[in-house]
């Protein structure tokens, strides 16, 4: 069922405590539904190149299963607690790429297909944003983050700001639906070294006055930029890791 050898299962049990949790007669133990769910997630993660140790840390009780359970209960405080704990133990990039983003993608597909779970999606997104903002520090921003004028999904900017904070890089996040003239004005006031603009739709991306952002390094991210011709000097980044690395190289 899992496509994993008994030897591997015994190793995961011995090293990471991912064995069956229910005891039956004699010395035998039985895998519960939660045990199997953790193992399935373990297999998924390791098949994508995540090390067994990191995968095990993610799927243990303070990992993605706890987050999913809290989301199902609409328990915002618990989702925030689990996310903050994961970030503290594994960092923002790992927590986002391995646990939170896959959860939101799967949930979004469910909403698109069945129209059920919108309330879970909204509550989870808010809780994740709260967890990401918990690690931010004050100070003059080296980076300015903003959404395109009609872009409402600002969570990727919260994640990027938190990832940069781990490298002692302060970012100012203007959030969703930033008008073009407001973005230009913010650049004039804050004088950041890098501006990053997020757009998940091409229509939104084309509303951004990139050519008006003079004297600053400009990066863009999100699927909306894929088919947009960018001015000279503007660079598109496709992943959180690439965004962090590129920004750090430019400040």
Short mmCIF file of C-alpha atoms in Angstrom, two decimals:
data_model
loop_
_atom_site.label_atom_id
_atom_site.label_comp_id
_atom_site.label_asym_id
_atom_site.label_seq_id
_atom_site.Cartn_x
_atom_site.Cartn_y
_atom_site.Cartn_z
CA UNK A 1 0.00 0.00 0.00
CA UNK A 2 2.83 2.40 0.87
CA UNK A 3 5.45 1.03 -1.50
CA UNK A 4 7.98 0.92 1.35
CA UNK A 5 9.91 -2.15 2.43
CA UNK A 6 9.43 -3.61 5.94
CA UNK A 7 13.08 -2.82 6.64
CA UNK A 8 12.51 0.87 5.90
CA UNK A 9 9.40 0.91 8.08
CA UNK A 10 11.33 -0.61 10.97
CA UNK A 11 14.10 1.96 10.49
CA UNK A 12 11.63 4.83 10.53
CA UNK A 13 10.05 3.38 13.64
CA UNK A 14 13.38 2.99 15.42
CA UNK A 15 14.86 6.35 14.40
CA UNK A 16 11.84 8.63 14.24
CA UNK A 17 9.08 6.94 16.23
CA UNK A 18 6.87 6.46 13.18
CA UNK A 19 5.79 2.93 14.02
CA UNK A 20 2.33 1.60 14.88
CA UNK A 21 0.86 3.27 17.94
CA UNK A 22 -1.88 0.78 18.85
CA UNK A 23 -0.99 -2.30 20.87
CA UNK A 24 -2.96 -5.52 20.45
CA UNK A 25 -2.66 -8.90 22.14
CA UNK A 26 0.83 -10.10 22.86
CA UNK A 27 3.69 -7.93 21.64
CA UNK A 28 2.03 -6.95 18.38
CA UNK A 29 1.18 -3.39 17.45
CA UNK A 30 -1.30 -2.15 14.87
CA UNK A 31 -1.08 0.90 12.62
CA UNK A 32 -3.91 3.36 13.21
CA UNK A 33 -5.36 5.57 10.47
CA UNK A 34 -3.24 8.47 11.76
CA UNK A 35 -0.12 6.28 11.70
CA UNK A 36 -0.78 5.35 8.07
CA UNK A 37 -1.46 8.98 7.16
CA UNK A 38 1.90 10.01 8.64
CA UNK A 39 3.69 7.26 6.74
CA UNK A 40 2.01 8.23 3.47
CA UNK A 41 3.12 11.82 3.98
CA UNK A 42 6.61 10.57 4.87
CA UNK A 43 6.76 8.66 1.59
CA UNK A 44 5.54 11.69 -0.37
CA UNK A 45 8.16 13.97 1.16
CA UNK A 46 11.12 11.61 0.79
CA UNK A 47 10.15 10.89 -2.82
CA UNK A 48 10.63 14.60 -3.59
CA UNK A 49 14.14 14.63 -2.13
CA UNK A 50 13.41 15.70 1.45
CA UNK A 51 15.72 13.87 3.85
CA UNK A 52 14.07 11.24 6.07
CA UNK A 53 15.03 13.20 9.19
CA UNK A 54 13.43 16.43 7.94
CA UNK A 55 10.38 14.59 6.65
CA UNK A 56 9.93 12.80 9.97
CA UNK A 57 10.20 16.07 11.88
CA UNK A 58 7.47 17.48 9.66
CA UNK A 59 4.97 14.63 9.99
CA UNK A 60 5.31 14.00 13.71
CA UNK A 61 2.55 15.37 15.98
CA UNK A 62 3.80 18.95 15.76
CA UNK A 63 3.88 18.80 11.97
CA UNK A 64 1.44 18.95 9.10
CA UNK A 65 -1.11 16.53 10.54
CA UNK A 66 -1.56 18.78 13.57
CA UNK A 67 -1.99 21.77 11.27
CA UNK A 68 -4.57 19.98 9.14
CA UNK A 69 -6.49 18.87 12.21
CA UNK A 70 -6.55 22.41 13.59
CA UNK A 71 -7.65 23.73 10.21
CA UNK A 72 -10.54 21.28 10.10
CA UNK A 73 -11.67 22.65 13.49
CA UNK A 74 -11.17 26.26 12.34
CA UNK A 75 -8.85 26.60 15.34
CA UNK A 76 -6.91 29.69 14.31
CA UNK A 77 -4.84 29.90 17.49
CA UNK A 78 -3.69 26.29 17.19
CA UNK A 79 -2.84 26.67 13.50
CA UNK A 80 -0.74 29.69 14.36
CA UNK A 81 0.98 27.82 17.20
CA UNK A 82 1.82 24.83 15.02
CA UNK A 83 3.10 27.05 12.21
CA UNK A 84 5.26 29.11 14.58
CA UNK A 85 6.70 25.91 16.06
CA UNK A 86 7.49 24.48 12.63
CA UNK A 87 9.17 27.71 11.58
CA UNK A 88 11.27 27.74 14.75
CA UNK A 89 12.42 24.16 14.18
CA UNK A 90 12.76 24.00 10.40
CA UNK A 91 12.84 27.56 9.08
CA UNK A 92 10.39 29.47 6.92
CA UNK A 93 11.34 28.03 3.53
CA UNK A 94 11.09 24.39 4.61
CA UNK A 95 7.86 24.97 6.54
CA UNK A 96 6.26 26.76 3.60
CA UNK A 97 7.48 24.47 0.82
CA UNK A 98 6.94 21.16 2.62
CA UNK A 99 3.93 21.73 4.89
CA UNK A 100 1.93 24.91 4.42
CA UNK A 101 1.99 25.53 0.67
CA UNK A 102 1.06 21.91 -0.22
CA UNK A 103 -1.79 22.07 2.29
CA UNK A 104 -3.14 25.30 0.78
CA UNK A 105 -2.78 24.00 -2.77
CA UNK A 106 -4.71 20.84 -1.97
CA UNK A 107 -7.34 22.83 -0.11
CA UNK A 108 -7.64 25.28 -3.00
CA UNK A 109 -8.19 22.43 -5.43
CA UNK A 110 -10.90 21.07 -3.17
CA UNK A 111 -12.61 24.46 -3.03
CA UNK A 112 -12.41 24.85 -6.80
CA UNK A 113 -13.86 21.39 -7.38
CA UNK A 114 -16.54 21.18 -4.70
CA UNK A 115 -16.99 24.78 -3.50
CA UNK A 116 -16.58 23.38 0.03
CA UNK A 117 -13.93 24.52 2.49
CA UNK A 118 -13.74 28.24 1.71
CA UNK A 119 -13.98 29.02 5.42
CA UNK A 120 -11.08 26.65 6.15
CA UNK A 121 -8.99 28.22 3.39
CA UNK A 122 -9.57 31.74 4.69
CA UNK A 123 -8.95 30.83 8.33
CA UNK A 124 -5.79 28.88 7.51
CA UNK A 125 -4.39 31.66 5.32
CA UNK A 126 -4.98 34.22 8.05
CA UNK A 127 -3.35 32.01 10.68
CA UNK A 128 -0.32 31.35 8.48
CA UNK A 129 0.06 35.06 7.84
CA UNK A 130 -0.08 35.74 11.57
CA UNK A 131 2.61 33.12 12.19
CA UNK A 132 4.86 34.59 9.53
CA UNK A 133 4.50 38.13 10.86
CA UNK A 134 5.35 36.98 14.39
CA UNK A 135 9.05 36.82 13.51
CA UNK A 136 9.37 40.26 11.93
CA UNK A 137 11.53 42.96 13.46
CA UNK A 138 11.45 46.73 13.24
CA UNK A 139 13.96 48.83 11.39
CA UNK A 140 14.53 50.67 8.12
CA UNK A 141 13.52 48.30 5.32
CA UNK A 142 16.06 47.14 2.79
CA UNK A 143 13.26 45.54 0.78
CA UNK A 144 9.80 46.76 -0.18
CA UNK A 145 7.14 44.12 -0.88
CA UNK A 146 3.85 44.83 -2.64
CA UNK A 147 1.03 43.18 -4.53
CA UNK A 148 -0.08 44.34 -7.95
CA UNK A 149 -2.98 46.85 -7.93
CA UNK A 150 -5.79 44.27 -8.13
CA UNK A 151 -3.92 41.36 -6.51
CA UNK A 152 -5.67 40.30 -3.29
CA UNK A 153 -3.46 37.35 -2.31
CA UNK A 154 -0.74 38.84 -0.13
CA UNK A 155 0.21 35.74 1.87
CA UNK A 156 3.27 35.03 -0.34
CA UNK A 157 4.63 38.42 0.71
CA UNK A 158 4.20 37.57 4.41
CA UNK A 159 6.13 34.36 3.80
CA UNK A 160 8.90 36.13 1.91
CA UNK A 161 9.23 38.81 4.60
CA UNK A 162 9.56 36.12 7.28
CA UNK A 163 12.14 34.21 5.23
CA UNK A 164 14.19 37.38 4.78
CA UNK A 165 13.95 38.15 8.50
CA UNK A 166 15.75 34.88 9.20
CA UNK A 167 18.71 36.45 7.38
CA UNK A 168 18.44 39.72 9.33
CA UNK A 169 16.99 41.43 6.27
CA UNK A 170 14.14 43.80 7.11
CA UNK A 171 11.28 44.10 4.62
CA UNK A 172 8.27 46.40 4.54
CA UNK A 173 5.13 44.72 3.24
CA UNK A 174 2.49 47.00 1.70
CA UNK A 175 0.10 44.07 1.33
CA UNK A 176 -2.69 43.52 -1.16
CA UNK A 177 -3.96 45.74 -3.99
CA UNK A 178 -1.30 48.43 -3.99
CA UNK A 179 -2.08 51.13 -6.58
CA UNK A 180 0.77 51.94 -8.93
CA UNK A 181 1.16 55.53 -7.76
CA UNK A 182 1.17 54.37 -4.13
CA UNK A 183 3.99 51.94 -4.89
CA UNK A 184 6.04 54.67 -6.56
CA UNK A 185 5.39 57.00 -3.61
CA UNK A 186 6.46 54.32 -1.11
CA UNK A 187 9.71 53.81 -3.00
CA UNK A 188 10.38 57.55 -2.83
CA UNK A 189 9.72 57.63 0.92
CA UNK A 190 11.44 54.43 2.03
CA UNK A 191 14.30 54.29 -0.47
CA UNK A 192 14.60 50.48 -0.37
CA UNK A 193 17.38 48.70 -2.18
CA UNK A 194 15.04 46.09 -3.64
CA UNK A 195 11.36 46.13 -4.62
CA UNK A 196 9.46 42.85 -5.04
CA UNK A 197 6.00 42.82 -6.65
CA UNK A 198 3.67 39.81 -6.53
CA UNK A 199 0.94 38.97 -9.05
CA UNK A 200 -0.70 35.60 -9.69
CA UNK A 201 -2.66 36.80 -12.74
CA UNK A 202 -1.30 38.40 -15.92
CA UNK A 203 -4.01 41.08 -15.90
CA UNK A 204 -2.85 42.20 -12.47
CA UNK A 205 0.82 42.10 -13.44
CA UNK A 206 0.34 44.42 -16.41
CA UNK A 207 -1.06 47.10 -14.08
CA UNK A 208 2.26 47.57 -12.27
CA UNK A 209 4.26 50.65 -13.40
CA UNK A 210 7.61 48.88 -13.45
CA UNK A 211 9.29 51.53 -15.61
CA UNK A 212 8.43 54.19 -13.01
CA UNK A 213 10.46 52.40 -10.33
CA UNK A 214 13.72 54.22 -10.98
CA UNK A 215 16.91 53.83 -9.00
CA UNK A 216 15.93 50.58 -7.32
CA UNK A 217 16.45 46.90 -8.04
CA UNK A 218 13.10 45.35 -9.05
CA UNK A 219 12.06 41.71 -8.80
CA UNK A 220 8.70 40.19 -9.62
CA UNK A 221 7.13 36.90 -8.62
CA UNK A 222 3.97 34.90 -9.18
CA UNK A 223 2.43 33.11 -12.14
CA UNK A 224 1.02 36.36 -13.51
CA UNK A 225 4.43 37.47 -14.74
CA UNK A 226 5.11 34.40 -16.87
CA UNK A 227 3.88 35.94 -20.14
CA UNK A 228 4.69 39.58 -19.37
CA UNK A 229 7.56 41.30 -21.16
CA UNK A 230 9.68 42.86 -18.45
CA UNK A 231 11.67 46.09 -18.73
CA UNK A 232 15.43 45.79 -18.81
CA UNK A 233 16.84 45.11 -15.36
CA UNK A 234 13.64 43.64 -13.92
CA UNK A 235 14.00 39.97 -13.00
CA UNK A 236 11.34 37.32 -12.38
CA UNK A 237 11.90 34.70 -9.67
CA UNK A 238 9.84 31.52 -9.56
CA UNK A 239 10.37 30.09 -6.08
CA UNK A 240 10.63 31.29 -2.50
CA UNK A 241 14.22 30.10 -2.31
CA UNK A 242 15.13 31.95 -5.49
CA UNK A 243 13.46 35.12 -4.23
CA UNK A 244 15.35 35.03 -0.94
CA UNK A 245 18.71 34.30 -2.55
CA UNK A 246 18.30 36.92 -5.26
CA UNK A 247 17.23 39.62 -2.82
CA UNK A 248 20.10 38.88 -0.44
CA UNK A 249 22.54 39.11 -3.34
CA UNK A 250 21.22 42.56 -4.23
CA UNK A 251 21.21 44.30 -0.87
#
